[in-house]
Coordinates of C-alpha atoms and ligand atoms in Angstrom, one line a residue:
X10 CA -12.4 15.0 -33.3
X11 CA -9.7 14.6 -30.8
X12 CA -6.2 13.4 -31.4
X13 CA -5.5 9.8 -30.2
X14 CA -3.7 9.8 -26.9
X15 CA -4.6 13.5 -26.3
X16 CA -6.3 14.4 -22.9
X17 CA -9.6 15.1 -24.5
X18 CA -9.6 11.5 -26.0
X19 CA -10.2 10.1 -22.5
X20 CA -13.6 8.4 -22.4
X21 CA -15.5 8.9 -19.1
X22 CA -18.3 6.7 -17.7
X23 CA -19.0 8.1 -14.3
X24 CA -21.0 5.2 -12.9
X25 CA -20.4 6.0 -9.2
X26 CA -22.1 9.5 -9.6
X27 CA -24.6 8.2 -12.1
X28 CA -25.9 5.3 -10.0
X29 CA -25.7 6.6 -6.5
X30 CA -27.4 9.4 -4.7
X31 CA -25.6 12.7 -4.5
X32 CA -25.6 15.2 -1.7
X33 CA -28.2 17.7 -2.7
X34 CA -26.2 20.5 -1.3
X35 CA -23.1 22.1 -3.2
X36 CA -22.2 24.0 -0.1
X37 CA -18.4 23.5 0.1
X38 CA -18.4 23.9 3.8
X39 CA -17.6 21.1 6.2
X40 CA -20.5 19.2 7.5
X41 CA -22.4 15.9 8.1
X42 CA -23.8 14.5 4.8
X43 CA -26.8 12.3 5.0
X44 CA -28.6 10.1 2.5
X45 CA -25.9 10.5 -0.1
X46 CA -22.9 8.5 -1.2
X47 CA -20.9 11.6 -2.3
X48 CA -20.9 15.3 -2.7
X49 CA -20.0 17.1 -5.9
X50 CA -16.9 19.3 -5.5
X51 CA -14.8 21.7 -7.3
X52 CA -11.0 21.5 -7.2
X53 CA -9.1 24.5 -5.9
X54 CA -7.3 26.9 -8.2
X55 CA -3.6 26.7 -7.7
X56 CA -1.0 29.4 -8.4
X57 CA 1.6 27.6 -10.5
X58 CA 0.9 24.1 -11.3
X59 CA 4.0 22.2 -12.4
X60 CA 4.3 18.5 -13.3
X61 CA 7.5 17.1 -11.5
X62 CA 7.0 13.4 -12.0
X63 CA 4.8 10.8 -13.8
X64 CA 4.4 7.2 -14.3
X65 CA 4.7 6.3 -18.0
X66 CA 3.0 3.0 -17.4
X67 CA 0.0 4.5 -15.9
X68 CA -0.2 7.1 -18.7
X69 CA 0.0 4.3 -21.2
X70 CA -2.7 2.3 -19.4
X71 CA -5.1 5.2 -19.6
X72 CA -4.3 5.7 -23.4
X73 CA -2.4 9.0 -22.8
X74 CA 0.6 9.8 -25.1
X75 CA 3.8 11.2 -23.9
X76 CA 2.9 14.4 -25.7
X77 CA -0.3 14.7 -23.8
X78 CA 1.5 14.2 -20.5
X79 CA 4.1 17.0 -21.4
X80 CA 1.4 19.5 -22.2
X81 CA 0.6 22.4 -19.8
X82 CA -3.0 21.2 -19.9
X83 CA -1.9 17.9 -18.3
X84 CA -0.4 19.7 -15.2
X85 CA -3.5 22.0 -15.1
X86 CA -5.9 19.1 -15.0
X87 CA -3.7 17.0 -12.6
X88 CA -3.4 19.7 -10.1
X89 CA -7.1 20.7 -10.2
X90 CA -7.0 23.9 -12.2
X91 CA -8.9 22.6 -15.2
X92 CA -11.7 20.1 -15.3
X93 CA -12.2 18.2 -18.6
X94 CA -15.4 17.6 -20.4
X95 CA -16.9 14.3 -19.1
X96 CA -15.4 14.6 -15.7
X97 CA -17.7 14.9 -12.7
X98 CA -15.5 15.7 -9.6
X99 CA -16.9 14.3 -6.4
X100 CA -15.8 13.5 -2.8
X101 CA -17.0 10.3 -1.3
X102 CA -18.9 9.9 2.0
X103 CA -17.4 7.2 4.3
X104 CA -16.8 6.5 7.9
X105 CA -14.4 4.2 9.7
X106 CA -12.8 2.7 12.7
X107 CA -9.6 4.5 13.6
X108 CA -7.2 2.7 15.9
X109 CA -10.0 0.4 16.9
X110 CA -12.7 3.0 17.7
X111 CA -15.7 4.0 15.6
X112 CA -14.9 7.6 14.4
X113 CA -18.2 8.4 12.6
X114 CA -18.2 10.2 9.2
X115 CA -14.7 10.8 7.7
X116 CA -15.0 10.8 3.9
X117 CA -12.7 12.2 1.2
X118 CA -11.4 15.2 3.1
X119 CA -8.7 15.9 0.6
X120 CA -9.3 13.5 -2.2
X121 CA -11.5 14.3 -5.2
X122 CA -12.4 11.8 -7.8
X123 CA -12.4 13.4 -11.2
X124 CA -14.3 10.7 -13.1
X125 CA -14.1 7.1 -14.3
X126 CA -12.0 6.5 -17.4
X127 CA -12.9 3.5 -19.7
X128 CA -9.3 2.6 -20.9
X129 CA -8.4 1.6 -24.4
X130 CA -8.3 -2.0 -23.1
X131 CA -11.8 -1.7 -21.6
X132 CA -10.8 -1.4 -18.0
X133 CA -12.5 1.0 -15.8
X134 CA -10.1 3.3 -13.8
X135 CA -11.0 6.2 -11.6
X136 CA -8.8 9.2 -11.5
X137 CA -8.5 10.9 -8.1
X138 CA -6.6 14.0 -7.0
X139 CA -5.2 13.9 -3.4
X140 CA -4.6 17.5 -2.1
X141 CA -6.7 19.4 -4.4
X142 CA -8.6 21.4 -1.7
X143 CA -11.3 21.2 0.9
X144 CA -14.6 19.2 0.6
X145 CA -17.5 18.8 3.0
X146 CA -15.6 16.0 4.6
X147 CA -12.4 18.1 5.4
X148 CA -13.5 18.3 9.1
X149 CA -10.9 20.7 10.7
X150 CA -8.3 20.4 8.0
X151 CA -7.4 22.2 4.8
X152 CA -7.8 19.5 2.2
X153 CA -4.3 20.1 0.9
X154 CA -1.2 17.9 0.8
X155 CA 2.5 18.7 1.1
X156 CA 5.3 17.6 -1.2
X157 CA 7.0 15.3 1.2
X158 CA 3.9 13.0 1.7
X159 CA 3.0 13.3 -2.0
X160 CA 6.5 12.2 -3.0
X161 CA 6.1 9.2 -0.7
X162 CA 2.7 8.3 -2.1
X163 CA 3.7 8.7 -5.7
X164 CA 6.9 6.5 -5.4
X165 CA 5.4 3.9 -3.2
X166 CA 2.3 3.3 -5.3
X167 CA 4.4 2.6 -8.3
X168 CA 7.1 0.7 -6.3
X169 CA 4.4 -1.6 -4.9
X170 CA 2.9 -2.2 -8.3
X171 CA 6.2 -3.3 -9.8
X172 CA 6.8 -5.5 -6.8
X173 CA 3.5 -7.3 -7.7
X174 CA 1.6 -6.0 -4.7
X175 CA -2.0 -5.0 -5.4
X176 CA -2.2 -1.3 -5.1
X177 CA -3.7 1.9 -6.2
X178 CA -1.5 3.6 -8.9
X179 CA 0.0 7.0 -9.3
X180 CA -0.2 8.9 -12.6
X181 CA 1.4 12.2 -11.7
X182 CA 2.9 14.3 -9.1
X183 CA 2.5 18.0 -9.4
X184 CA 3.6 21.0 -7.4
X185 CA 0.8 23.6 -6.9
X186 CA 2.9 26.7 -6.4
X187 CA 1.2 27.2 -3.1
X188 CA 2.4 27.0 0.5
X189 CA 0.7 24.7 3.0
X190 CA 1.0 25.2 6.8
X191 CA 2.0 22.0 8.7
X192 CA 3.1 21.1 12.2
X193 CA 5.2 18.1 11.2
X194 CA 6.2 17.0 14.7
X195 CA 2.9 18.0 16.5
X196 CA 5.1 20.2 18.7
X197 CA 3.7 23.7 18.0
X198 CA 6.4 24.6 15.5
X199 CA 4.3 24.8 12.4
X200 CA 6.0 25.9 9.2
X201 CA 5.1 26.5 5.5
X202 CA 5.9 23.6 3.1
X203 CA 5.4 23.3 -0.8
X204 CA 1.9 22.1 -1.7
X205 CA 1.5 19.1 -4.1
X206 CA -1.1 17.0 -5.7
X207 CA -0.8 13.3 -6.7
X208 CA -3.3 11.9 -9.2
X209 CA -4.1 8.4 -8.1
X210 CA -5.7 5.8 -10.3
X211 CA -7.7 2.6 -9.2
X212 CA -10.8 0.7 -10.4
X213 CA -12.5 2.5 -7.5
X214 CA -11.6 4.1 -4.1
X215 CA -14.5 2.3 -2.3
X216 CA -13.4 1.4 1.2
X217 CA -14.8 -0.7 4.0
X218 CA -15.7 2.5 5.6
X219 CA -18.1 3.5 2.9
X220 CA -20.3 0.5 4.0
X221 CA -19.8 1.1 7.7
X222 CA -21.0 4.8 7.5
X223 CA -24.4 3.8 6.0
X224 CA -24.8 0.8 8.3
X225 CA -24.0 3.1 11.3
X226 CA -26.9 5.3 10.3
X227 CA -29.2 2.3 9.6
X228 CA -29.6 3.7 6.1
X229 CA -30.1 0.2 4.6
X230 CA -31.4 1.5 1.3
X231 CA -28.2 3.3 0.6
X232 CA -26.2 0.4 2.0
X233 CA -27.9 -1.9 -0.6
X234 CA -27.5 0.6 -3.4
X235 CA -23.8 0.9 -2.7
X236 CA -23.3 -2.8 -2.5
X237 CA -25.3 -3.3 -5.7
X238 CA -23.2 -0.7 -7.4
X239 CA -19.9 -2.1 -6.2
X240 CA -20.8 -5.7 -7.2
X241 CA -22.4 -4.7 -10.4
X242 CA -19.5 -2.6 -11.6
X243 CA -16.4 -4.2 -10.1
X244 CA -17.4 -7.7 -9.3
X245 CA -19.6 -8.3 -12.4
X246 CA -18.9 -12.1 -12.4
X247 CA -21.1 -12.3 -9.3
X248 CA -24.9 -12.6 -10.0
X249 CA -26.8 -9.7 -8.3
X250 CA -30.0 -11.9 -8.4
X251 CA -28.4 -14.6 -6.4
X252 CA -29.8 -14.9 -2.8
X253 CA -26.2 -15.3 -1.5
X254 CA -24.7 -12.5 -3.5
X255 CA -23.7 -10.3 -0.5
X256 CA -22.1 -13.0 1.4
X257 CA -20.4 -14.4 -1.7
X258 CA -19.0 -10.9 -2.3
X259 CA -17.7 -10.6 1.2
X260 CA -16.0 -13.9 0.8
X261 CA -14.2 -12.4 -2.2
X262 CA -13.2 -9.3 -0.4
X263 CA -11.9 -11.6 2.4
X264 CA -9.7 -13.6 -0.1
X265 CA -8.4 -10.5 -1.8
X266 CA -7.5 -8.8 1.5
X267 CA -5.7 -12.0 2.7
X268 CA -3.7 -12.1 -0.6
X269 CA -2.7 -8.4 -0.3
X270 CA -1.5 -8.9 3.3
X271 CA 0.6 -11.9 2.2
X272 CA 2.2 -9.7 -0.2
X273 CA 2.9 -7.0 2.3
X274 CA 4.5 -9.6 4.6
X275 CA 6.6 -10.9 1.7
X276 CA 8.2 -7.5 0.8
X277 CA 8.4 -6.1 4.3
X278 CA 5.8 -3.4 3.8
X279 CA 4.1 -1.8 6.9
X280 CA 1.0 0.3 6.1
X281 CA 1.0 2.3 9.4
X282 CA -2.7 3.3 9.5
X283 CA -4.9 0.3 8.9
X284 CA -8.0 2.0 9.8
X285 CA -11.1 0.6 8.2
X286 CA -11.4 3.9 6.1
X287 CA -8.0 2.9 4.6
X288 CA -8.9 -0.5 3.4
X289 CA -10.1 -1.0 -0.2
X290 CA -12.9 -3.5 -1.1
X291 CA -10.8 -4.5 -4.0
X292 CA -8.0 -5.8 -1.8
X293 CA -5.5 -3.2 -3.1
X294 CA -3.1 -1.2 -0.9
X295 CA -4.6 2.3 -0.5
X296 CA -3.6 5.5 1.4
X297 CA 0.1 5.8 1.6
X298 CA 0.6 7.9 4.8
X299 CA 3.1 7.1 7.5
X300 CA 4.0 3.7 6.0
X301 CA 7.4 2.2 6.2
X302 CA 9.6 -0.8 5.0
X303 CA 11.1 -3.1 7.4
X304 CA 14.9 -2.7 7.3
X305 CA 16.1 -4.9 10.2
X306 CA 13.5 -7.7 10.5
X307 CA 11.5 -6.7 13.5
X308 CA 7.8 -7.9 13.6
X309 CA 7.1 -5.3 16.4
X310 CA 8.1 -2.4 14.3
X311 CA 5.7 0.4 13.3
X312 CA 6.6 3.5 11.3
X313 CA 3.7 5.6 12.7
X314 CA 4.6 7.8 15.6
X315 CA 0.9 8.1 16.6
X316 CA 0.9 4.3 17.0
X317 CA 4.2 4.1 18.8
X318 CA 2.8 3.2 22.3
X319 CA 0.3 0.5 21.3
X320 CA 1.9 -0.6 18.1
X321 CA -1.6 -1.8 16.8
X322 CA -0.4 -1.5 13.2
X323 CA 3.1 -3.2 13.6
X324 CA 4.3 -5.5 10.9
X325 CA 3.6 -8.7 12.7
X326 CA 0.0 -7.6 13.6
X327 CA -1.1 -6.8 10.0
X328 CA -2.8 -10.1 9.3
X329 CA -4.8 -9.9 12.6
X330 CA -5.8 -6.3 12.0
X331 CA -6.9 -7.1 8.5
X332 CA -9.2 -9.8 9.8
X333 CA -10.5 -7.4 12.5
X334 CA -11.3 -4.8 9.9
X335 CA -13.1 -7.5 7.8
X336 CA -15.1 -8.3 10.8
X337 CA -16.3 -4.6 10.8
X338 CA -17.2 -4.9 7.2
X339 CA -19.1 -8.2 7.9
X340 CA -21.1 -6.2 10.7
X341 CA -21.8 -3.5 8.2
X342 CA -23.1 -6.0 5.6
X343 CA -25.1 -7.9 8.1
X344 CA -28.4 -6.0 7.4
X345 CA -28.1 -7.1 3.8
X346 CA -27.4 -10.7 4.5
X347 CA -29.8 -11.1 7.5
X348 CA -27.8 -14.1 8.8
X349 CA -24.5 -14.1 10.6
X350 CA -23.4 -17.6 9.5
X351 CA -22.3 -17.0 6.0
X352 CA -20.4 -13.8 7.1
X353 CA -18.8 -15.8 9.8
X354 CA -17.8 -18.4 7.4
X355 CA -16.3 -15.8 5.2
X356 CA -14.2 -14.4 8.1
X357 CA -13.0 -17.9 8.9
X358 CA -11.8 -18.2 5.3
X359 CA -9.3 -15.4 6.1
X360 CA -7.4 -17.5 8.5
X361 CA -7.3 -20.5 6.0
X362 CA -6.4 -18.4 3.0
X363 CA -3.9 -16.4 4.9
X364 CA -2.1 -19.3 6.6
X365 CA -2.0 -21.5 3.6
X366 CA -0.9 -18.7 1.3
X367 CA 1.6 -17.3 3.8
X368 CA 3.4 -20.6 4.3
X369 CA 3.6 -21.2 0.5
X370 CA 4.9 -17.5 0.0
X371 CA 7.6 -18.1 2.7
X372 CA 8.4 -21.5 1.1
X373 CA 8.9 -19.7 -2.2
X374 CA 11.0 -17.0 -0.7
X375 CA 13.2 -19.7 0.6
X376 CA 13.2 -21.6 -2.8
X377 CA 11.6 -24.7 -1.2
X378 CA 8.8 -25.3 -3.7
X379 CA 5.5 -26.8 -2.6
X380 CA 4.8 -27.0 1.2
X381 CA 5.3 -30.5 2.3
X382 CA 4.2 -30.6 5.8
X383 CA 4.7 -29.2 9.4
X384 CA 8.5 -29.4 9.0
X385 CA 8.3 -26.5 6.5
X386 CA 6.2 -24.4 9.0
X387 CA 8.8 -25.2 11.8
X388 CA 11.7 -24.3 9.6
X389 CA 10.2 -20.9 8.7
X390 CA 9.0 -20.0 12.2
X391 CA 12.5 -20.9 13.6
X392 CA 14.1 -18.6 11.0
X393 CA 11.8 -15.7 11.9
X394 CA 12.6 -16.2 15.5
X395 CA 16.3 -16.1 14.7
X396 CA 16.3 -13.0 12.5
X397 CA 15.4 -10.4 15.2
X398 CA 18.1 -11.7 17.6
X399 CA 20.6 -9.6 15.7
X400 CA 19.8 -6.7 13.5
X401 CA 19.3 -8.3 10.1
X402 CA 18.2 -6.6 7.0
X403 CA 15.2 -8.4 5.7
X404 CA 15.4 -7.6 2.1
X405 CA 19.1 -8.3 1.8
X406 CA 18.9 -11.6 3.8
X407 CA 16.3 -13.2 1.7
X408 CA 17.8 -11.9 -1.6
X409 CA 21.1 -13.4 -0.7
X410 CA 19.7 -16.7 0.4
X411 CA 19.7 -17.5 -3.2
X412 CA 23.5 -17.4 -3.1
X413 CA 23.8 -19.9 -0.4
X414 CA 25.7 -23.1 -1.0
X415 CA 23.5 -26.2 -0.7
X416 CA 26.7 -28.3 -0.4
X417 CA 26.7 -30.0 3.0
X418 CA 30.5 -30.2 2.8
X419 CA 31.1 -26.4 2.9
X420 CA 32.6 -25.0 6.0
X421 CA 30.7 -22.6 8.2
X422 CA 32.5 -19.4 7.2
X423 CA 31.8 -20.2 3.5
X424 CA 28.3 -21.1 4.3
X425 CA 27.6 -17.7 6.1
X426 CA 29.5 -15.6 3.6
X427 CA 26.6 -14.6 1.4
X428 CA 24.6 -13.4 4.4
X429 CA 27.2 -11.2 6.1
X430 CA 26.0 -8.2 4.0
X431 CA 22.6 -8.5 5.8
X432 CA 23.8 -7.9 9.3
X433 CA 23.8 -4.3 10.6
X434 CA 26.8 -4.9 13.0
X435 CA 30.0 -6.4 11.6
X436 CA 30.6 -8.5 14.6
X437 CA 27.0 -9.4 15.4
X438 CA 27.1 -13.0 14.5
X439 CA 28.9 -14.5 17.4
X440 CA 28.2 -17.0 20.2
X441 CA 24.9 -18.5 20.4
X442 CA 23.4 -16.6 17.5
X443 CA 26.2 -17.8 15.3
X444 CA 25.8 -21.4 16.4
X445 CA 22.0 -21.3 16.0
X446 CA 22.1 -19.6 12.6
X447 CA 24.5 -22.3 11.3
X448 CA 22.4 -25.0 12.8
X449 CA 19.4 -23.6 11.0
X450 CA 21.2 -23.2 7.7
X451 CA 22.4 -26.8 7.9
X452 CA 18.6 -27.8 8.4
X453 CA 17.8 -25.5 5.5
X454 CA 20.4 -27.0 3.1
X455 CA 19.0 -30.4 3.7
X456 CA 15.4 -29.4 3.1
X457 CA 16.3 -27.2 0.0
X458 CA 18.2 -30.1 -1.5
X459 CA 15.3 -32.4 -1.1
X460 CA 13.0 -29.9 -2.7
X461 CA 11.8 -29.8 -6.3
X462 CA 13.8 -26.9 -7.4
X463 CA 17.6 -27.3 -8.3
X464 CA 20.4 -25.1 -9.4
X465 CA 19.5 -22.2 -11.6
X466 CA 15.8 -22.8 -11.4
X467 CA 15.9 -22.2 -7.7
X468 CA 18.1 -19.1 -8.0
X469 CA 15.8 -17.7 -10.6
X470 CA 12.6 -18.5 -8.7
X471 CA 14.0 -17.0 -5.5
X472 CA 15.2 -13.8 -7.3
X473 CA 11.7 -13.5 -8.8
X474 CA 10.0 -13.2 -5.3
X475 CA 12.7 -11.7 -3.2
X476 CA 13.3 -8.1 -4.4
X477 CA 16.6 -6.5 -4.6
X478 CA 15.3 -3.0 -4.5
X479 CA 12.5 -1.7 -2.3
X480 CA 11.7 1.9 -1.4
X481 CA 13.8 2.1 1.7
X482 CA 12.6 4.8 4.1
X483 CA 15.8 6.8 3.9
X484 CA 15.7 6.7 0.0
X485 CA 12.4 8.3 -0.1
X486 CA 13.6 10.9 2.4
X487 CA 16.7 11.6 0.2
X488 CA 14.6 12.3 -2.8
X489 CA 12.3 14.6 -0.6
X490 CA 15.3 16.4 0.8
X491 CA 16.6 17.0 -2.8
X492 CA 13.2 18.2 -4.0
X493 CA 12.6 20.5 -1.0
X494 CA 16.1 21.8 -0.7
X495 CA 17.4 22.0 -4.2
X496 CA 14.2 22.2 -6.0
X497 CA 15.3 19.3 -8.3
X498 CA 13.4 16.1 -8.9
X499 CA 16.1 13.9 -10.5
X500 CA 16.3 11.5 -7.7
X501 CA 12.6 11.0 -7.7
X502 CA 12.9 10.0 -11.3
X503 CA 15.8 7.8 -10.8
X504 CA 14.2 6.0 -7.9
X505 CA 11.1 5.4 -9.9
X506 CA 13.3 4.0 -12.7
X507 CA 15.1 1.6 -10.4
X508 CA 12.0 0.6 -8.6
X509 CA 10.3 -0.4 -11.9
X510 CA 12.5 -3.5 -12.0
X511 CA 12.8 -4.5 -8.3
X512 CA 13.9 -8.1 -9.0
X513 CA 16.6 -7.3 -11.5
X514 CA 20.2 -6.8 -10.6
X515 CA 20.9 -3.3 -12.1
X516 CA 24.6 -2.6 -12.5
X517 CA 25.5 0.9 -11.3
X518 CA 22.4 1.1 -9.1
X519 CA 23.8 -0.9 -6.2
X520 CA 23.6 2.0 -3.8
X521 CA 19.8 1.7 -3.9
X522 CA 20.1 -1.8 -2.6
X523 CA 22.3 -1.1 0.4
X524 CA 21.3 -1.3 4.0
X525 CA 20.1 1.9 5.8
X526 CA 23.1 4.0 6.7
X527 CA 23.7 4.8 10.3
X528 CA 22.6 8.5 10.0
X529 CA 19.1 7.4 8.9
X530 CA 18.6 5.2 12.0
X531 CA 16.7 7.8 13.9
X532 CA 16.2 10.7 11.5
X533 CA 12.5 11.7 11.1
X534 CA 11.1 10.6 7.9
X535 CA 13.6 7.8 7.7
X536 CA 12.5 5.6 10.7
X537 CA 9.5 7.2 12.2
X538 CA 6.7 9.3 10.6
X539 CA 3.9 11.3 11.8
X540 CA 0.4 11.4 10.2
X541 CA 1.1 15.1 9.1
X542 CA 0.9 15.2 5.5
Ligands
LIG617 P1 -5.9 9.1 6.8 O1 -6.0 8.4 8.0 O2 -4.9 10.0 6.6 O3 -6.3 8.3 5.6 O4 -7.1 10.2 7.0 C1 -8.3 10.2 7.8 C2 -9.3 11.2 7.4 O5 -8.8 12.5 7.6 C3 -9.8 11.1 6.0 O6 -11.1 11.4 6.1 C4 -9.1 12.1 5.3 O7 -9.7 12.6 4.1 C5 -8.9 13.2 6.4 N1 -7.7 14.1 6.1 C6 -6.4 13.8 6.2 N2 -5.6 14.8 5.9 C7 -6.5 15.9 5.6 C8 -6.3 17.2 5.2 N3 -5.1 17.8 5.1 N4 -7.5 18.0 4.9 C9 -8.7 17.4 5.0 N5 -8.9 16.1 5.5 C10 -7.9 15.4 5.7
LIG618 MG1 -7.4 7.7 4.5

């Protein structure tokens, strides 16, 4: 008998490995894996595993007690040193389009699923370690992860969840006690960094690229088995016997992906590497690498140094790229559907769901209520053209719009006062920009007054959608600096705590809601990130 809440009380039901064909080889070496959905793997032993942060909500979701999380066994399991009864560690085979080009087999090169937990509330959640050693899919790399990228993944997963953005979760962040060699700037100056492992949690880690790999090899049996597993396990409301089940499912992936991107655009999140191997079929944000948050509103911004010249994955391009990626998924599913029309219809739904949802989301950010017509679209588009004309902090601007006076009699200075905090330069609002901003705000006042929302309702509704606290790039970097230089993790915990309530004013925590300081403008990690992780 196990104690309720203890690690050995976790109930595993590993459907992915039970239902799909395994790689017959257990050779840990890097290779091409054919006719298999995954390879069984063994996590690497670490020298001195140590839990440095965890998410209490995710532990609770899984049914783990605080005592279980505090036990040495937890750190051992979540860093890969111990495997529990019922776990069946595996690395998935997948491929993908990277930066627009087909890249062949990629796979879980440094991620290992431990198994699928059936939670006390009956949900299925897969536990996956990131950075627990090499797999057959590691290609030229070591299968490990460093502290800085692990802190970023851990914090951002939870920050996104609390913002209401569909995402993988993070249960734990462990140091391994081992050193990992990385060339952070790709300039030949490699150095050792502390190794770390994040335990990620999601219904599954199945990506567009899983389907693409089997389609590219014309392995239609395996393609169908994977589709049936995915639908039967995770989209069980669809009828596998229906002749339209695959295109119906595709339509649902389209909708979920569109909804996810609307959320990204709402909070100013830039994924940075929207390759098809980094898009989940659940429509949840996955693979936090060189992501970033818009500070000054600039639709052309990308955080990823690898993408600096083409800016394929810039903020403003995320909707188009999502649709491009969905087209690759549609191509992969074509052999199952046998007719392009329903897949084409699914793709077209993206435009409709995204455009309608995005406009309503922007109306909500501005406290305007239901969309009434073209004027709302024009109002929003004009604002988004105005914002980049001077450096304007996106988060502060929208948050403070709730404080704007709707009284048409207020003078211009009073009208502008709540927004001054959002501008990066004190004297930036002059001349034409000032005139145009005031003109826009006067139009806005009239429209907002005519809307359904009034007074306190409007303020509450706006504050519930415009976060005060987001994981600003430099804040994550400060937590990383402290962890790397002082060996203390208090700022990670404090940030996690603040980001658990992103829509609530938190007295004493104002410094986490401030604009990016000047020193952070061009510091690596704060503005631009490489894929090195
Ligand atoms: P990403 O674009 O970072 O999601 O990774 C693309 C591919 O590279 C995936 O197949 C990853 O598993 C693999 N990969 C990234 N970093 C490593 C690493 N340190 N060791 C092994 N494989 C890696
Ligand atoms: Mg990836």
